[in-house]
């Protein structure tokens, strides 16, 4: 029996599949594929399926992954072909291999964010630079224990920031996994508060999941 | 419309995956000029509508045809409706995201009376006039079918035509006629006249209703060659009828999210309050082999790990044991769990009981429907107290500690003694538990009784009966609570207001159309959801329209009164209903159809006897 990590994209309509529903959806796809997936023993046997880093509802991703166990070896290409034939629109598996990193090793995630918002007194990218020049960026974070104020400045970095006809495009690397997990919406909220310009919408695409040393989660 | 047009609003609503389409099994086609576009609408939320078997069958069946593209439409939840209205997004089909006002045919399924206002709301959300006469063009044609079509009179102002009975054949015939109408350029009146010639199609605008001074119907007069009575359609050979091998598999949680096979249609029992037991007659079943194949196909193509057996009464299926053998030969290894709803455990062989015990995980439910044997005889519900007790004993021995019992109150001839009988029966179950030395150790028992209010329904032997008034029902509810002797018994009952409204709409006539319109204008929609329902709105609407609910709900109707639905022929004769009503009054039961044919008339739909081993009385 081997554990396999399957990497998949979640694009288009599939971005509206919630994390909980995704698990059910994948289980059904795996059943349709006929792949020899291992089930837990006991009174209520179920597929042993774990997902690395939950993706917020409405976000797209190029780098989702799930771990499962197979009772027999299956050739990688065959595995991908059979799974893809069974997946609904918007979900595409593109890689499968034995896991290298434990999910606890996830430390960062990279996102492409398109903000649709109107210009302020200054071009948005300049406002964004000013926003980044602050000593600290305080946001209110909701946790299970209630709300608390955190400085997220040390928790993300900016790769690209460029104007678009609709507003602003950003590439951010943000703390992910475990205690310090930050949703990109928090950054956008803080920027919105800083500028006083409400955004009309925000498209988010997760492009990479990284470990502590910024290596690809594999 | 593109998905990107919806993106901004989908981000703001709950469970957006119900509004995007794209689920596995959903059918997307390339539009061609001669393609008929059909919007199959369930006038309730996605999570309800997606659970409905009839919808799955018609969806797959119509999409089999190359010249038809059938799409699904459900009522949006309140948050989505608000966004749609604010952003000018008209109601769209989930497959193409195109507005359904541009479709050829919009078809509603009528499953329960409380969904009627949602039909108006959906038409309005689509950007169409709700009134049939204001939609002067042929397209979109608005049609409706399903059980409530057996008395569609309250809806005739809004729906162009109704489809009576089972839809597999007649829907396709309707589409054929529509194709012809499009080619030959017919207008709407021309089409409707022709459609009335298809058996099973009821075009209400071709009938004029006159009333007596006392408000009862005098006669229903057909015009323009429309048939005097419209006969419902059935599928004679159920074993050969089309059955989908693929369902649309939803992303979000729905009420019944599983593979389903349909064991049979109709029912052999004839419980006198049960509309389904009469309007779906006669009993026709599928072969165990066919069902097994249906089940295998569905599980393989959908990936479902649960399979449910659908029918009005699973244990009445004539081939249940062979079917269970076939299914259990692969469901276990395939990790598919079976669920058997509507099960009467009493008439099972021990072997079958054992097989079922393996698959039944849910709690034990039982539906004696009435508290005393006398009243159970009145309603022809053939469950005895001994049967209830024996089943409970077996269940307790098997480790069950909770039992749910379903009852009705307000049944014809009911007295307070019958109400007390409900609680007494529950108490006997409690006592039984504690009298058993081998009961589950260290556990206590809980008996839940759920009590619905009786709603007299058309085409049943009780169609003549008055419903109890709300005051009477409340008094009985209070008395029932007073009778309770044990904390182990919990009692829940239905809201009598809602039941009264159901009674009004179920046996209503055309004068309820304006009431529906007013109630909707005042904000009624999704009435089946308590957070949306307001009886005040309905009372106000009735008052403004000069309609007295008591006339419809609480009035005794004589055997010779012309019912608003008498021109709709569901196979069971009115003479039979009268006979059954008289037997009820004498507490006389009627045998099941499998034991003996009692001549209801439904066999004429088959053109022969319902059961090979006895001769039907014609
Ligand atoms: S015709 Fe006879 S057997 Fe057939 S449904 Fe009616 S009563 Fe039952």
PDB file of C-alpha atoms and ligand atoms in Angstrom, chain B residues 267-269 277-278 280-283 571-572 576 590-604 606 608-611 614-618, ligand 1:
ATOM      1  CA  UNK B 267     -49.682   1.082  -4.448  1.00  0.00           C
ATOM      2  CA  UNK B 268     -51.661  -2.018  -3.567  1.00  0.00           C
ATOM      3  CA  UNK B 269     -52.951  -0.689  -0.255  1.00  0.00           C
ATOM      4  CA  UNK B 277     -52.196   5.597  -3.196  1.00  0.00           C
ATOM      5  CA  UNK B 278     -54.986   6.507  -5.608  1.00  0.00           C
ATOM      6  CA  UNK B 280     -50.699   6.544  -9.128  1.00  0.00           C
ATOM      7  CA  UNK B 281     -52.819   3.452  -9.615  1.00  0.00           C
ATOM      8  CA  UNK B 282     -52.578   0.826 -10.939  1.00  0.00           C
ATOM      9  CA  UNK B 283     -49.656  -1.026  -9.358  1.00  0.00           C
ATOM     10  CA  UNK B 571     -58.543   5.976 -13.536  1.00  0.00           C
ATOM     11  CA  UNK B 572     -60.226   5.493 -10.170  1.00  0.00           C
ATOM     12  CA  UNK B 576     -65.454   3.663  -6.147  1.00  0.00           C
ATOM     13  CA  UNK B 590     -60.779  -3.042   1.947  1.00  0.00           C
ATOM     14  CA  UNK B 591     -58.339  -5.724   0.833  1.00  0.00           C
ATOM     15  CA  UNK B 592     -55.088  -4.897  -0.933  1.00  0.00           C
ATOM     16  CA  UNK B 593     -55.057  -5.102  -4.712  1.00  0.00           C
ATOM     17  CA  UNK B 594     -52.720  -8.062  -4.539  1.00  0.00           C
ATOM     18  CA  UNK B 595     -55.254 -10.098  -2.583  1.00  0.00           C
ATOM     19  CA  UNK B 596     -58.343  -9.048  -4.383  1.00  0.00           C
ATOM     20  CA  UNK B 597     -59.412  -6.519  -6.949  1.00  0.00           C
ATOM     21  CA  UNK B 598     -62.162  -4.332  -5.574  1.00  0.00           C
ATOM     22  CA  UNK B 599     -62.932  -2.689  -8.893  1.00  0.00           C
ATOM     23  CA  UNK B 600     -61.603   0.834  -8.612  1.00  0.00           C
ATOM     24  CA  UNK B 601     -61.442   1.174 -12.382  1.00  0.00           C
ATOM     25  CA  UNK B 602     -57.736   1.880 -12.716  1.00  0.00           C
ATOM     26  CA  UNK B 603     -57.147  -1.388 -14.548  1.00  0.00           C
ATOM     27  CA  UNK B 604     -58.753   0.217 -17.592  1.00  0.00           C
ATOM     28  CA  UNK B 606     -53.784  -0.960 -18.430  1.00  0.00           C
ATOM     29  CA  UNK B 608     -56.364  -5.675 -18.638  1.00  0.00           C
ATOM     30  CA  UNK B 609     -56.144  -7.062 -15.134  1.00  0.00           C
ATOM     31  CA  UNK B 610     -53.712  -5.416 -12.697  1.00  0.00           C
ATOM     32  CA  UNK B 611     -52.496  -8.746 -11.364  1.00  0.00           C
ATOM     33  CA  UNK B 614     -56.808 -12.639 -10.117  1.00  0.00           C
ATOM     34  CA  UNK B 615     -59.491 -11.380 -12.379  1.00  0.00           C
ATOM     35  CA  UNK B 616     -60.413  -7.785 -11.958  1.00  0.00           C
ATOM     36  CA  UNK B 617     -63.981  -6.732 -11.471  1.00  0.00           C
ATOM     37  CA  UNK B 618     -64.772  -4.423 -14.310  1.00  0.00           C
TER      38      UNK B 618
HETATM   39  S1  LIG C   1     -58.516  -2.208 -10.725  1.00  0.00           S
HETATM   40 FE1  LIG C   1     -58.547  -3.580  -8.935  1.00  0.00          FE
HETATM   41  S2  LIG C   1     -56.458  -4.361  -8.689  1.00  0.00           S
HETATM   42 FE2  LIG C   1     -56.387  -2.622 -10.107  1.00  0.00          FE
HETATM   43  S3  LIG C   1     -55.906  -0.876  -8.847  1.00  0.00           S
HETATM   44 FE3  LIG C   1     -58.106  -0.923  -8.943  1.00  0.00          FE
HETATM   45  S4  LIG C   1     -58.768  -2.170  -7.207  1.00  0.00           S
HETATM   46 FE4  LIG C   1     -56.560  -2.506  -7.458  1.00  0.00          FE
END
